[in-house]
XYZ file of C-alpha atoms in Angstrom:
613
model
C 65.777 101.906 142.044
C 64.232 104.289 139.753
C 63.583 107.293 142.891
C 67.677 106.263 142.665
C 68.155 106.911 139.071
C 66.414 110.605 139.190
C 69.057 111.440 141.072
C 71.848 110.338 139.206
C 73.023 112.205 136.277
C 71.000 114.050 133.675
C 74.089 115.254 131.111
C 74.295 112.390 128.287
C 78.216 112.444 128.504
C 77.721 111.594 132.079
C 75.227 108.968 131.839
C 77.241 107.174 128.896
C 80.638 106.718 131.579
C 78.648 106.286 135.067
C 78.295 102.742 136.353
C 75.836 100.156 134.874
C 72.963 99.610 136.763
C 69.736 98.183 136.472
C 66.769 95.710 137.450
C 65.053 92.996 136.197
C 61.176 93.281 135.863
C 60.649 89.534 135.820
C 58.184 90.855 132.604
C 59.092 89.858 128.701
C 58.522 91.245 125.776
C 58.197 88.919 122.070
C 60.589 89.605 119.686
C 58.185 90.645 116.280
C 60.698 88.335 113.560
C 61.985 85.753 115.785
C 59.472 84.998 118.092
C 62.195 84.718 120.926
C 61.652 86.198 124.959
C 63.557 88.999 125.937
C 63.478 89.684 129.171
C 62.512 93.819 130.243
C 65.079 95.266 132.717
C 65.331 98.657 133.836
C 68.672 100.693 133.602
C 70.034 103.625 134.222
C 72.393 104.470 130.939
C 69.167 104.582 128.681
C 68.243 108.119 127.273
C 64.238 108.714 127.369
C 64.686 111.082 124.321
C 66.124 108.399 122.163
C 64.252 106.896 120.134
C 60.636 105.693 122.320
C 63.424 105.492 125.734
C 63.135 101.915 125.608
C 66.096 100.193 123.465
C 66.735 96.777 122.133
C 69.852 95.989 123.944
C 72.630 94.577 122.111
C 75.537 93.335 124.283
C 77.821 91.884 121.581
C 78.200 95.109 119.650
C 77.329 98.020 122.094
C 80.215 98.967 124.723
C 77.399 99.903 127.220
C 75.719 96.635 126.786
C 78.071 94.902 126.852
C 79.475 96.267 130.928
C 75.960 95.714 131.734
C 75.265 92.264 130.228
C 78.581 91.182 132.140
C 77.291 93.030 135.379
C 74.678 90.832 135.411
C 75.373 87.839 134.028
C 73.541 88.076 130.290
C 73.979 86.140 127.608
C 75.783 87.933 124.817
C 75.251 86.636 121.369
C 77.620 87.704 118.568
C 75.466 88.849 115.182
C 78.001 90.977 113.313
C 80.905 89.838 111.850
C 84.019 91.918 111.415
C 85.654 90.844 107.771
C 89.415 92.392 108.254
C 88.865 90.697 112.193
C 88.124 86.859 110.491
C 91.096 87.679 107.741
C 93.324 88.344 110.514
C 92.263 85.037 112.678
C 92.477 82.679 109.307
C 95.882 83.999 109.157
C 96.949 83.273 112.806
C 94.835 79.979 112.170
C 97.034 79.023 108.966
C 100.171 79.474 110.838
C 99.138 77.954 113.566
C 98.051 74.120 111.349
C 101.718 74.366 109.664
C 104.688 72.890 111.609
C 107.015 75.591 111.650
C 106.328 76.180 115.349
C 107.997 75.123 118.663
C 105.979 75.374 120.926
C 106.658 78.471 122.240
C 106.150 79.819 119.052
C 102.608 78.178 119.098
C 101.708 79.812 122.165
C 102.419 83.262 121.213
C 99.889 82.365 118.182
C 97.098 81.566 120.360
C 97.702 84.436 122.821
C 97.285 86.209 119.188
C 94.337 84.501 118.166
C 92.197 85.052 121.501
C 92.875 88.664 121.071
C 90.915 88.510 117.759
C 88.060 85.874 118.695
C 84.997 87.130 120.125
C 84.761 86.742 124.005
C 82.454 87.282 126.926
C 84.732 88.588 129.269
C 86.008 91.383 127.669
C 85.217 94.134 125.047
C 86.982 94.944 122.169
C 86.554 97.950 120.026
C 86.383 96.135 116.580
C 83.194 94.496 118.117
C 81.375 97.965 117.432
C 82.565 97.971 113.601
C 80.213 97.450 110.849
C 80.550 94.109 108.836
C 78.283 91.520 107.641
C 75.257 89.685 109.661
C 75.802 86.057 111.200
C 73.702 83.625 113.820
C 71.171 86.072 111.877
C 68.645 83.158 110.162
C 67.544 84.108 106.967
C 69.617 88.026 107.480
C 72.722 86.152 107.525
C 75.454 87.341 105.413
C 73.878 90.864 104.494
C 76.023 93.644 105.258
C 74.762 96.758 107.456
C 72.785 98.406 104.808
C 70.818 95.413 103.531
C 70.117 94.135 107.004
C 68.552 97.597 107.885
C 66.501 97.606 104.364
C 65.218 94.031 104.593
C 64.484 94.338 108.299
C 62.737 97.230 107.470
C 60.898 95.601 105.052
C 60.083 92.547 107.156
C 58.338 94.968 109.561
C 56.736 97.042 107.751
C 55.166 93.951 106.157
C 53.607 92.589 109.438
C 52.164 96.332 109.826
C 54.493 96.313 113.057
C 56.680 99.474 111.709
C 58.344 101.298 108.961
C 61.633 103.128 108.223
C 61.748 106.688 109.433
C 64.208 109.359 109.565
C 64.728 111.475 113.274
C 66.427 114.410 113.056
C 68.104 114.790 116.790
C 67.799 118.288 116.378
C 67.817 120.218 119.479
C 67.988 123.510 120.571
C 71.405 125.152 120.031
C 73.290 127.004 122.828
C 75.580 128.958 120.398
C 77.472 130.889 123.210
C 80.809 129.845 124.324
C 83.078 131.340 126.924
C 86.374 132.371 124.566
C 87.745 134.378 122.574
C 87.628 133.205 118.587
C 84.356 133.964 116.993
C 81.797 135.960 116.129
C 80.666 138.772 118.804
C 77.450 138.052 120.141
C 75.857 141.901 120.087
C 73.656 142.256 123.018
C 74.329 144.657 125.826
C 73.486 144.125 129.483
C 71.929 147.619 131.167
C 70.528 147.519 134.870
C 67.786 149.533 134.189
C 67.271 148.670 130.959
C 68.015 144.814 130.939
C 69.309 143.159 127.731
C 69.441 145.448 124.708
C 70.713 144.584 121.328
C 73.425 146.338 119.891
C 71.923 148.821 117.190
C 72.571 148.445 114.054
C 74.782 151.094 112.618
C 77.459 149.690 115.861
C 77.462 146.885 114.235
C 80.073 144.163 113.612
C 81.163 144.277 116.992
C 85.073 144.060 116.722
C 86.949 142.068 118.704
C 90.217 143.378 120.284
C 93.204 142.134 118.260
C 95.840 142.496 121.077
C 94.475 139.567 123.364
C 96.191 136.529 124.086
C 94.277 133.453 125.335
C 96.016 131.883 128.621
C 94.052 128.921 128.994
C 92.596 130.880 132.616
C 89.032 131.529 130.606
C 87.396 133.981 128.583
C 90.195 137.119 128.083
C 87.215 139.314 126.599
C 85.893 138.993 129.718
C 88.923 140.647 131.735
C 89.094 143.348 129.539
C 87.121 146.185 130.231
C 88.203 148.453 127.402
C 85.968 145.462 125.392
C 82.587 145.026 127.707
C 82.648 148.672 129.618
C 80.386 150.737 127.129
C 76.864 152.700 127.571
C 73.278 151.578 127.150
C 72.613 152.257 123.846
C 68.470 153.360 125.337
C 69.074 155.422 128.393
C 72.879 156.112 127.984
C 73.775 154.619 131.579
C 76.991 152.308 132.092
C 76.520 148.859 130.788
C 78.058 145.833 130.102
C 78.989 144.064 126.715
C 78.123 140.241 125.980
C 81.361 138.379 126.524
C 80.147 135.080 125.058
C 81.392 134.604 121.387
C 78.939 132.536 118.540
C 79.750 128.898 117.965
C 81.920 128.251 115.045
C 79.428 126.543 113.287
C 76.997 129.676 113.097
C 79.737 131.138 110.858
C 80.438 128.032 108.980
C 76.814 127.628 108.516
C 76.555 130.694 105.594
C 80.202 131.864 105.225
C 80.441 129.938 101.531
C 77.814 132.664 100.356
C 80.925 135.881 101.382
C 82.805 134.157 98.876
C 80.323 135.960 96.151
C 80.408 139.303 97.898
C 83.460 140.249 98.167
C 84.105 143.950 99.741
C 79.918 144.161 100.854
C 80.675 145.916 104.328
C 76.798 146.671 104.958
C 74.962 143.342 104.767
C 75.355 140.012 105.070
C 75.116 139.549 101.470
C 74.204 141.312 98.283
C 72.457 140.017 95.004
C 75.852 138.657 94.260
C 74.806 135.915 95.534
C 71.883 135.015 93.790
C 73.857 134.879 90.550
C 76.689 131.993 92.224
C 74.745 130.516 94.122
C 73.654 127.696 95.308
C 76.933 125.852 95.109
C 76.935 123.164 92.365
C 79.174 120.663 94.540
C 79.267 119.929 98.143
C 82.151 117.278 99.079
C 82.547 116.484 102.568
C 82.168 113.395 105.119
C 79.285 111.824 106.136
C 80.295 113.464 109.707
C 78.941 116.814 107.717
C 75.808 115.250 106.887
C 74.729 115.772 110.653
C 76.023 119.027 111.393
C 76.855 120.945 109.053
C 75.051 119.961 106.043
C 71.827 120.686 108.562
C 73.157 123.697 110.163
C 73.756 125.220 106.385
C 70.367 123.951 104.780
C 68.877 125.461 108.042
C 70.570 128.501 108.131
C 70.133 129.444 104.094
C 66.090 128.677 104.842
C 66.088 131.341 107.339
C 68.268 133.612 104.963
C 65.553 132.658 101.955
C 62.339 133.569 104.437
C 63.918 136.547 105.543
C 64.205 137.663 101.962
C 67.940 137.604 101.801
C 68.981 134.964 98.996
C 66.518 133.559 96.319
C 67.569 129.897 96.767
C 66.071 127.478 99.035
C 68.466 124.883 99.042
C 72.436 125.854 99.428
C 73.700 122.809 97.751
C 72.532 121.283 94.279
C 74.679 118.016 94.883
C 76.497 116.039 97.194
C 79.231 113.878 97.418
C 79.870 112.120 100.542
C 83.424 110.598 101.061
C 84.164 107.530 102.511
C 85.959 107.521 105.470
C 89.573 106.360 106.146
C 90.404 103.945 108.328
C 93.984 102.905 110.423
C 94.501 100.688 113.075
C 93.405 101.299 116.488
C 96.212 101.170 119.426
C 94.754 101.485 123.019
C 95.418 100.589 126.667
C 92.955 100.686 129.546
C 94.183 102.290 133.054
C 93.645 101.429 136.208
C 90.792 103.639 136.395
C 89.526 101.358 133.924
C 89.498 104.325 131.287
C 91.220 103.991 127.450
C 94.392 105.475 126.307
C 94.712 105.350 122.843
C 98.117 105.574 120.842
C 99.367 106.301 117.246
C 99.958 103.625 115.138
C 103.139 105.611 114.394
C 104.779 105.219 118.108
C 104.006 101.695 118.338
C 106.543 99.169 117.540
C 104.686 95.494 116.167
C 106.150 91.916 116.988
C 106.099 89.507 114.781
C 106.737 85.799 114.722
C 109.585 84.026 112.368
C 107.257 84.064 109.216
C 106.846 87.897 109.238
C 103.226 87.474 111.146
C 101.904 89.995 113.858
C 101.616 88.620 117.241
C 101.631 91.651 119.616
C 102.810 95.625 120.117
C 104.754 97.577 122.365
C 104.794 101.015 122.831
C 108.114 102.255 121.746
C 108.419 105.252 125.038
C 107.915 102.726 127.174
C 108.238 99.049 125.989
C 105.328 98.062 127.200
C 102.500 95.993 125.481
C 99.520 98.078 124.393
C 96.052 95.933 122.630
C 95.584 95.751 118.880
C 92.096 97.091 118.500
C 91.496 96.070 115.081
C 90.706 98.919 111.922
C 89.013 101.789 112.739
C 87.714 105.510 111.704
C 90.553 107.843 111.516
C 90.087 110.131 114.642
C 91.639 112.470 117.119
C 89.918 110.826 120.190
C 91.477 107.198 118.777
C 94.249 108.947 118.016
C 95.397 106.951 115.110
C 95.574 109.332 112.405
C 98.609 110.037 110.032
C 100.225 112.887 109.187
C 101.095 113.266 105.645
C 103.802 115.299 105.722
C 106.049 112.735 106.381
C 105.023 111.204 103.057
C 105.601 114.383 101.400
C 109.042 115.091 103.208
C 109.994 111.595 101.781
C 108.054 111.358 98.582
C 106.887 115.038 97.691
C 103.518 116.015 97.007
C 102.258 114.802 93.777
C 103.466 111.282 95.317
C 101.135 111.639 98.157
C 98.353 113.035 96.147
C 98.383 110.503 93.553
C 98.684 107.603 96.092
C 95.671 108.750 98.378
C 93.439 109.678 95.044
C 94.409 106.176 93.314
C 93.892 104.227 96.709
C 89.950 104.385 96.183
C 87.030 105.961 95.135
C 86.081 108.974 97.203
C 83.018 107.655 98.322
C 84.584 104.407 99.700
C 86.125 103.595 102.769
C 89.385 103.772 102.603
C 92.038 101.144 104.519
C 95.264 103.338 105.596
C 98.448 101.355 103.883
C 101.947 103.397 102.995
C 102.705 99.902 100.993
C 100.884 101.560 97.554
C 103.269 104.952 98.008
C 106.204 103.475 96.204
C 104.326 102.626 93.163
C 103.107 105.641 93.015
C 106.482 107.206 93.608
C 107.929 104.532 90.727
C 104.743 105.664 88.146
C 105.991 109.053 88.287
C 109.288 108.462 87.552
C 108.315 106.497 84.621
C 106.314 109.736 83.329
C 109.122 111.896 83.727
C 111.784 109.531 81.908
C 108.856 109.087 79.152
C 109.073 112.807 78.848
C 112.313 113.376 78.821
C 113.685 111.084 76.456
C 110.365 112.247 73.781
C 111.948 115.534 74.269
C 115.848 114.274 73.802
C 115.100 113.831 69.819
C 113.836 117.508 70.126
C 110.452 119.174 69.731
C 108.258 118.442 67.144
C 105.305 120.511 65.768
C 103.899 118.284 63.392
C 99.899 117.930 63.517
C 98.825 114.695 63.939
C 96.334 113.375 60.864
C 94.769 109.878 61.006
C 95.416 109.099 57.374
C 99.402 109.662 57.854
C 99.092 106.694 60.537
C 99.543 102.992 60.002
C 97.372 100.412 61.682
C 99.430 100.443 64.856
C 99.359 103.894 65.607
C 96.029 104.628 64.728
C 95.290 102.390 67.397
C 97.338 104.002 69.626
C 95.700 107.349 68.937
C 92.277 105.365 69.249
C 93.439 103.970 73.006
C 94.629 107.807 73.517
C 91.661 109.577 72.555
C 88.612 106.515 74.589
C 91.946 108.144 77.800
C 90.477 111.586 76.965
C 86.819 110.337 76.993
C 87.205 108.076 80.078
C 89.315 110.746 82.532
C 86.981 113.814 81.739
C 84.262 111.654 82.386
C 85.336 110.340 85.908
C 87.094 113.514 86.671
C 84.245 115.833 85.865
C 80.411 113.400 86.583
C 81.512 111.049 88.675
C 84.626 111.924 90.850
C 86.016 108.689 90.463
C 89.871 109.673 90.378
C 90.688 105.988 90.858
C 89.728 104.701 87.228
C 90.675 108.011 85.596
C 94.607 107.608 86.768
C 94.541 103.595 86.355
C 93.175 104.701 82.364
C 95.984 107.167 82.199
C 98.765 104.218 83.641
C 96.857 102.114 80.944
C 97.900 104.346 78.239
C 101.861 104.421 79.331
C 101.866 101.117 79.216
C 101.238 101.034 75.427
C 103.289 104.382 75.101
C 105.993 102.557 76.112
C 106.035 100.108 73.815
C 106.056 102.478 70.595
C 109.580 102.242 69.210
C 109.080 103.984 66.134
C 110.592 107.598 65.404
C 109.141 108.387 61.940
C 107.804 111.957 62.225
C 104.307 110.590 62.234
C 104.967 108.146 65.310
C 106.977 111.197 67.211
C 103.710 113.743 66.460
C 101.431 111.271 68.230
C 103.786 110.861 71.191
C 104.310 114.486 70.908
C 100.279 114.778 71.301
C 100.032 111.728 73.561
C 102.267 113.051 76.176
C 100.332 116.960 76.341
C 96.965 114.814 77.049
C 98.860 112.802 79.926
C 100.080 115.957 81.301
C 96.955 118.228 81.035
C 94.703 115.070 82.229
C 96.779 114.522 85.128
C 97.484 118.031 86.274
C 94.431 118.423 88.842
C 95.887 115.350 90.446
C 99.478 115.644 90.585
C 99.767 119.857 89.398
C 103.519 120.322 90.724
C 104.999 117.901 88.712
C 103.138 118.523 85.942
C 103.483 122.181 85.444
C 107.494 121.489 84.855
C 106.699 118.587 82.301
C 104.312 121.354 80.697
C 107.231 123.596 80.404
C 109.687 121.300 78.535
C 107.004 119.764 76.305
C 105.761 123.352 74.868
C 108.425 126.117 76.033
C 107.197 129.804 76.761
C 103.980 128.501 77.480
C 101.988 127.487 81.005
C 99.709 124.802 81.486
C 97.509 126.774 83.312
C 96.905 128.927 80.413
C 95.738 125.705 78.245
C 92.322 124.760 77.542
C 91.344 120.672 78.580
C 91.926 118.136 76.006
C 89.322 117.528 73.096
C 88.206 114.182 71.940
C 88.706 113.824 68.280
C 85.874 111.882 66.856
C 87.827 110.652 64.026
C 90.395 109.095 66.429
C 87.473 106.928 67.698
C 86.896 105.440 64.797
C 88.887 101.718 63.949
C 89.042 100.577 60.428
C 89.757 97.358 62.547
C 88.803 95.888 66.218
C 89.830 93.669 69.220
C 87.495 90.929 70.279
C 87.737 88.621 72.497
C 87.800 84.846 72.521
C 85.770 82.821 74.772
C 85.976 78.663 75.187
C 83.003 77.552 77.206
C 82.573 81.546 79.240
C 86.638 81.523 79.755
C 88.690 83.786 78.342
C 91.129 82.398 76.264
C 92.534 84.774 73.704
C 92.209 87.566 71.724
C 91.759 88.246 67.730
C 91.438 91.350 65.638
C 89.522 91.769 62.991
C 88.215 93.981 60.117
C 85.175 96.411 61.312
C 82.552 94.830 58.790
C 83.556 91.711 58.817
C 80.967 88.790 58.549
C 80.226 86.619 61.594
C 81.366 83.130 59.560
C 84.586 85.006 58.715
C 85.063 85.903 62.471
C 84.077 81.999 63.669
C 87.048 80.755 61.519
C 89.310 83.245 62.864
C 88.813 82.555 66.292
C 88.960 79.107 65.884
C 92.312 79.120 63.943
C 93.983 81.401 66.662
C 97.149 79.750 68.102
C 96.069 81.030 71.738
C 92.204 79.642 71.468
C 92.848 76.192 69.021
C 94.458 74.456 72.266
C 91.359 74.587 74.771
C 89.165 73.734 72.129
C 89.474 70.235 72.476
C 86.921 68.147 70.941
C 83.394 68.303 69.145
C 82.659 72.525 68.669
C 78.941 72.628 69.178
C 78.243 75.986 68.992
C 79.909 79.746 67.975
C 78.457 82.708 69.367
C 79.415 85.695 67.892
C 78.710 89.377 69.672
C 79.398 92.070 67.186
C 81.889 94.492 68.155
C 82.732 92.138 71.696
C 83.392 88.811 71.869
C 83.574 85.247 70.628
C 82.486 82.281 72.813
C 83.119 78.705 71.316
C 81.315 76.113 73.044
C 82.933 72.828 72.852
């Protein structure tokens, strides 16, 4: 078997879609927390430069596995349990113990349910999706990252391992056989052998008047391109036809962006004044290439004495990834076919409930693979143009940036757009009816305010505070629009048009804008325009927290009966604690769950009241 195996395939794409094979040692090994005995089998789908080249198989949640657990008759034990998978079953389940169905009906449920409950006999693609551990013992319940921490931990207490991090770097082949990209400059000479272009020939310059025909390489049938002479003895020679990898480019290009018109080097001491870039946002897909290829690339650049810096990026935000459902079919040839979410029609019972999908070109069913990474080889991304052909795009900017915080995953849904859609609307009538009783230049002074407006202007100015913080430290765009929505909400409540009340919506409504502008710019440029005319928003400086805004002659706290919230009550700033008890206990919202003997008060300052009854 294994004099078999060395002949078989050596490429790892190979290897990962040739037949399952393998042999059973009749040896076992003890498993170091459990205790259980796993038997040892050779196979042939297991890379010797992974890891030690001998794997802990696990069938339930590794496609490879799994074929070769069902080749040979393993057991297959499920430890990892899919949360939007058991949402969907208890929903199936709940339909399914209500008497609503015929029983036709009821069978179309259970042909549901089976495609969403784990089985032996055949693999679905939600199986491989991260979620929480089960049938785990004492790991049960902990989601991917804790079960790798207190596994690690576990180990690395019985002295049997520890956590490490391995780099899979390898040695790059940066050539590739077309057109786009960056010249490789070496010259091919029979006497001479390989020469490198010198450097005052250099950049090479690729032809501009070629057009790829899918037939290979066009610099390669063009011999006004690789005819040329041996820049050492003069003879005919050949030019490199082979282009860089993109990534070589993309590995230092963000340090061009501080030399702009350098013809002569790769960079000047431009650089060393801009650089290293203060934020680096990408996916965690970057992390392994080209976060490495960059860090590895500047290095080189720093050794060779070409930048100062050692590290190209001072910090990092990684993005979560978005996820859509996953649409596939398997062929004959017992490959998957994958379809857009967007081309597949969804059946649904009498209640509204999913129970299959066809494929709208040809009406035929196609499997529901559960929620997945967004990606061209599952082909189940969207295209948000259609949003912004329907919606525009502020809509479709302000619904993907409230959705979630970057660094989350993020669960495709268009059912969010038409708030979004509705919230913007609501800013623009706000606008526009401020601006129907005409402008107003009148500065806004805390004094000239009554109690209700200078806690408007307080609830304004903690909106100033909160957005430029989660704008500008920590990215969360989420909190900073739901703060903003916070503050329309009491906006919109403000009936009075005294000049005093019309200043501080007048003030109110150039925060909103300005705050809101990196999210939603288009929309609010034009606002800009009719709030101040003859001015841009561009031009405008961001808005400044006034201190004195901040501070309340009186405050909100809230009322607690036994840990519950049960009302509200505001008070003076210094008032004293047994003023405060009586107050909360005379409040018309509170007195009514205080039902019997009050045992104890507690008041925080500046928070809360809990009455303990």
């Amino acid at each position: 078997f294994i004099e078999a195996c060395r002949h078989g395939a050596t490429m790892e794409a190979e290897i990962a879609t040739q037949e399952k094979k393998g042999m059973d040692t009749g040896l076992f090994v003890i498993h170091p927390l459990t205790g259980a005995r796993l038997p040892v089998w050779i196979a042939n789908y297991v890379l010797m430069g992974y890891g030690e080249g001998a794997v802990m198989a696990v069938p339930a949640h590794d496609e490879r596995d799994f074929e070769f657990a069902a080749k040979y008759s393993l057991p297959v034990k499920q430890v990892i349990k899919n949360m939007m998978v058991e949402s969907t079953q208890n929903e199936i389940k709940t339909q399914l113990d209500s008497s609503n169905w015929n029983e036709k009906g009821q069978a179309q449920l259970k042909t549901a349910l089976d495609g969403y409950t784990f089985s032996n006999n055949s693999w679905k693609l939600w199986y491989a999706e991260q979620g929480i551990c089960i049938n785990s013992g004492k790991y049960d319940g902990l989601d991917f990252q804790q079960a790798i921490d207190a596994i690690s931990i576990d180990l690395q207490a019985k002295g049997l391992g520890e956590k490490r991090v391995h780099y899979r770097l390898r040695d790059w082949g940066i050539s590739r056989q077309r057109y786009w990209g960056c010249p490789i400059p070496l010259i091919y000479c029979d006497a001479c052998g390989v020469v490198p272009v010198p450097d005052d020939q250099l950049p090479v310059v690729l032809p501009d008047n070629l057009v790829p025909d899918g037939s290979g390489n066009p610099l390669a049938k063009t011999p006004s391109f690789y005819a040329c002479q041996c820049p050492r003895c003069g003879k005919p020679a050949r030019r490199e036809t082979d282009t860089m990898d993109t990534f070589v480019d993309s590995s230092w290009y963000y340090m061009r962006y501080a030399c702009v018109g350098q013809n002569k080097s790769m960079v000047d001491a431009r650089v060393d004044y801009w650089l290293p870039v203060d934020q680096y946002i990408g996916g965690i897909e970057h992390a392994i290439l080209h976060l490495l290829y960059s860090r590895f690339w500047s290095k080189v650049m720093h050794d060779l004495g070409l930048v100062v810096f050692d590290e190209p990026f001072a910090n990092l935000l990684t993005q979560g990834m978005v996820l859509n459902e996953i649409m596939f079919r398997k062929t004959q040839a017992g490959r998957i076919e994958y379809f857009n979410p967007a081309d597949v029609d969804i059946q649904t019972d009498e209640q509204g409930r999913r129970i299959g999908a066809l494929l709208r070109t040809d009406g035929q069913p196609v499997e529901l693979g559960g929620i997945g990474t967004m990606s061209k080889s599952r082909n189940n991304g969207v295209d948000p143009q259609k949003l912004v052909d329907q919606y525009g795009a502020d809509t479709a900017r302000l619904f993907m940036m409230f959705a979630s915080p970057p660094e989350q995953t993020l669960e495709w849904a268009d059912a969010g757009i038409d708030g979004a859609f509705r919230f913007l609307k609501r800013l623009w009538k706000q606008v526009y009816e401020h601006m129907q009783q005409g402008t107003i230049d009148y500065p806004v002074q805390n004094e000239d305010l009554g109690p209700e407006l200078r806690s408007l202007r307080y609830q304004l100015h903690q909106t100033i505070a909160k957005v430029g913080d989660d704008l500008g430290r920590r990215h969360t765009f989420n909190t900073a629009i739901a703060a903003v929505m916070e503050l329309m909400n009491a906006l919109g409540k403000l009936q009075d048009t005294r000049p005093a009340a019309r200043s501080l919506m007048q003030e109110a409504m150039e925060s909103i804008v300005l705050l809101l502008s990196p999210i939603i710019p288009h929309i609010c440029h034009a606002l800009w325009r009719e709030l101040k005319p003859g001015t841009e928003l561009l031009d405008q400086s961001w808005p400044q927290v006034d201190s004195m805004a901040l501070v309340q002659d009186d405050i909100e706290l809230i009322v607690q009966v036994n840990g519950k919230l049960r009302g509200k009550i505001r008070v003076a700033r210094d008032t004293e604690s047994a003023a405060i008890e009586i107050l909360a206990l005379e409040s018309e919202q509170v007195r009514k769950f205080v039902d019997g003997e009050v045992k104890k008060i507690v008041v925080v300052p500046g928070r809360l009241v809990n009455i303990v009854v």
